[in-house]
Coordinates of C-alpha atoms in Angstrom, one line a residue:
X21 CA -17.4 -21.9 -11.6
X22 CA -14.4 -21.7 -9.3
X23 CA -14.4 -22.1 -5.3
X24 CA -11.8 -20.1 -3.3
X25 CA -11.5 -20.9 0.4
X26 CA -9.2 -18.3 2.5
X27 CA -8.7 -18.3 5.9
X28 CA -7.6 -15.5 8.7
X29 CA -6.8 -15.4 12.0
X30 CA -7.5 -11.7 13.4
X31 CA -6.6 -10.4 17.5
X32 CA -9.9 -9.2 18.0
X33 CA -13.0 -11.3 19.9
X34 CA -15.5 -12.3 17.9
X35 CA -18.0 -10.0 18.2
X36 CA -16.3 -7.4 16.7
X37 CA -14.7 -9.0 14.0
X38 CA -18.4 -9.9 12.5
X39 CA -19.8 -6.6 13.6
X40 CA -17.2 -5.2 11.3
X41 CA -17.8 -7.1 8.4
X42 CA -21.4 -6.3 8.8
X43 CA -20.1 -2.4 7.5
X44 CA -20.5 -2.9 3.9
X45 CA -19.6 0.1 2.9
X46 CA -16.4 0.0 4.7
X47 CA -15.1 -2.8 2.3
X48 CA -13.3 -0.4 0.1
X49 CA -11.2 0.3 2.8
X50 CA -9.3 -3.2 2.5
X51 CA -11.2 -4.9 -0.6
X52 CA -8.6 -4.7 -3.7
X53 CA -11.3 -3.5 -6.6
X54 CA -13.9 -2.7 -4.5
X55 CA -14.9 1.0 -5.1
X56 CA -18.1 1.3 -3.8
X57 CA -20.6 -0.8 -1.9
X58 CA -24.2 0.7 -1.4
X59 CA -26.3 -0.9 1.9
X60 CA -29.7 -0.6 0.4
X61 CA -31.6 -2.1 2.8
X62 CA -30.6 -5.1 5.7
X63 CA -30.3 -7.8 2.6
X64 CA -29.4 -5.6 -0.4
X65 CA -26.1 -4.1 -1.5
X66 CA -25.3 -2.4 -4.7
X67 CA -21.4 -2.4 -5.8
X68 CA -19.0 -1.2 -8.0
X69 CA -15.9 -3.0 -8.6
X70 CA -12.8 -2.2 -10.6
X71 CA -10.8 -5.5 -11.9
X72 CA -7.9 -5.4 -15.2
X73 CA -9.4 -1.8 -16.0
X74 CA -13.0 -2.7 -16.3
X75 CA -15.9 -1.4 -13.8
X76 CA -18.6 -3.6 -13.2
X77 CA -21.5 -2.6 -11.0
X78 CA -23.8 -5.5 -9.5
X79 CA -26.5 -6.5 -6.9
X80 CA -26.0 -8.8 -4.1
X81 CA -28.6 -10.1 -1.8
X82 CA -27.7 -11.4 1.8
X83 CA -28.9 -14.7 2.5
X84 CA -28.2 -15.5 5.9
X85 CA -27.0 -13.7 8.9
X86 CA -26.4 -14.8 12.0
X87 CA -24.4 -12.5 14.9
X88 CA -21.2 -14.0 15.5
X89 CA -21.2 -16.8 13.4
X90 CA -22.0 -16.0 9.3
X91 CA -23.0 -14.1 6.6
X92 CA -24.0 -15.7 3.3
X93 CA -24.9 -13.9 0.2
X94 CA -25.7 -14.4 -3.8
X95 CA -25.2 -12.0 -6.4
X96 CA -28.2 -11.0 -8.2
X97 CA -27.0 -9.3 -11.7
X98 CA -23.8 -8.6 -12.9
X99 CA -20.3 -11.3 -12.2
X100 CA -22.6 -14.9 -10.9
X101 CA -21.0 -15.4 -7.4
X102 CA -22.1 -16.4 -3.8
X103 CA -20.1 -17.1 -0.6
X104 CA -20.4 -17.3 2.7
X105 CA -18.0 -15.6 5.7
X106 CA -18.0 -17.4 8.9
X107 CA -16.8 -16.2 12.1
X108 CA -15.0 -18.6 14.8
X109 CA -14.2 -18.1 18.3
X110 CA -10.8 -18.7 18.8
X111 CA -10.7 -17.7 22.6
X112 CA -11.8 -14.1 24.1
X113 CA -8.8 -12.0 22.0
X114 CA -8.9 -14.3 19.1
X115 CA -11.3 -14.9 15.8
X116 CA -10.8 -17.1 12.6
X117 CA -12.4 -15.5 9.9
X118 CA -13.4 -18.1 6.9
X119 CA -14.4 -16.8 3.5
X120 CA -15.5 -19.8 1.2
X121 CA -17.0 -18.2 -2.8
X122 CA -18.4 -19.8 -5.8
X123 CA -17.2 -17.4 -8.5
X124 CA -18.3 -17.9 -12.3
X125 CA -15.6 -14.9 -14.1
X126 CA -17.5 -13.1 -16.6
X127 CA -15.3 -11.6 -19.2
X128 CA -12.0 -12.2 -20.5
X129 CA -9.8 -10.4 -17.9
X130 CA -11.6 -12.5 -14.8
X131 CA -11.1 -15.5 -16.9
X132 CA -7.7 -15.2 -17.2
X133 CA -7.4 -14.0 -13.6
X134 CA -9.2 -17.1 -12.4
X135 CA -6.8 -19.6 -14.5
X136 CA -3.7 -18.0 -13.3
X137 CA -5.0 -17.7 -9.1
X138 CA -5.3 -14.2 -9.2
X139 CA -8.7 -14.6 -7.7
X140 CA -7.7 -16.0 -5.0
X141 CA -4.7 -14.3 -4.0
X142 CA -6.9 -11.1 -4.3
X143 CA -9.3 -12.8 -1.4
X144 CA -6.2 -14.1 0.2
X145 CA -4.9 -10.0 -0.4
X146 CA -8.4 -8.6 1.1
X147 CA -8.4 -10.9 4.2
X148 CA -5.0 -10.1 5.1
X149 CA -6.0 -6.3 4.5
X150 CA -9.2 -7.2 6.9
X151 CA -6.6 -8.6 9.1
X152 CA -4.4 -5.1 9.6
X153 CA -8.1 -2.7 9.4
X154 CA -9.6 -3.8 12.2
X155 CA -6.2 -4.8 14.5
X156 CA -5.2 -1.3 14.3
X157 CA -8.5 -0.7 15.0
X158 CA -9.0 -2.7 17.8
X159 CA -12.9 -2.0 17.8
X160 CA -15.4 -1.8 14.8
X161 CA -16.9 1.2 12.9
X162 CA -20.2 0.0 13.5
X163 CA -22.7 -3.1 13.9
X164 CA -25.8 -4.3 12.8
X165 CA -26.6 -7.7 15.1
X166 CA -29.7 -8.5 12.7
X167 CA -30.7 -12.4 11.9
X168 CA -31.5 -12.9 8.1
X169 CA -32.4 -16.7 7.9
X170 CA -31.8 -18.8 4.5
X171 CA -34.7 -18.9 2.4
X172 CA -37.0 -21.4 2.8
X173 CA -35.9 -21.9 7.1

């Protein structure tokens, strides 16, 4: 299991730097290897990734939500990861965006990717992206302001 931390500092408030990561199924639009993601329903997604010329398609389940401050989620089939996204108010024009994964690499081309960093430069590569999408932006494509509270709260 490998843990990547990456941190960004994005020129929008708060608010709508969380209410655009709450777009799923905008992430292809700055995830490297993302092709699809699939809101099921407020705590399911269903994606398909491309990584070294292999698709993978997976569940994830959102595990906490809170506007403003985090999103948390687990995968449920497919690559074993989880992370968490937090959100911090820098001042009213200015938000620190934290993404923090536990990422087990199934297959040889993720395992090989994880040894050599490529993992993380790719979160480093998507936060950056996230950076630039939503700056030129300057507002979100949509919100969803929902609480989903950990299991077991």
């Amino acid at each position: 299991m490998s843990t990547i931390t990456e941190v960004v500092d994005v020129e929008v408030p708060v608010t709508t730097a969380y209410n655009q990561w709450t777009q799923f199924e905008e992430f292809p639009k700055f995830m490297e290897g993302v092709e699809e993601i699939r809101q099921v329903d407020a705590t399911h997604t269903h994606w398909v990734t491309r990584f070294g010329g292999v698709t993978r398609e997976f569940d994830a389940t959102i595990t906490e939500q809170h506007p403003d401050e985090r999103v948390a989620w687990t995968s449920d089939s497919g690559p074993d990861h989880a992370g968490v996204i937090t959100f911090h108010r820098l001042d009213d024009a200015h938000t620190r965006v934290t993404a923090q994964m536990e990422i087990d690499p199934e297959g040889f081309a993720e395992n090989v990717a994880d040894k050599l960093g490529v993992l993380d430069r790719r979160v480093k590569g998507d936060l950056k992206r996230f950076k630039e999408f939503i700056e030129q932006r300057g507002r979100e494509t949509g919100t969803w302001r929902g609480d989903v509270d950990r299991p077991g709260s």
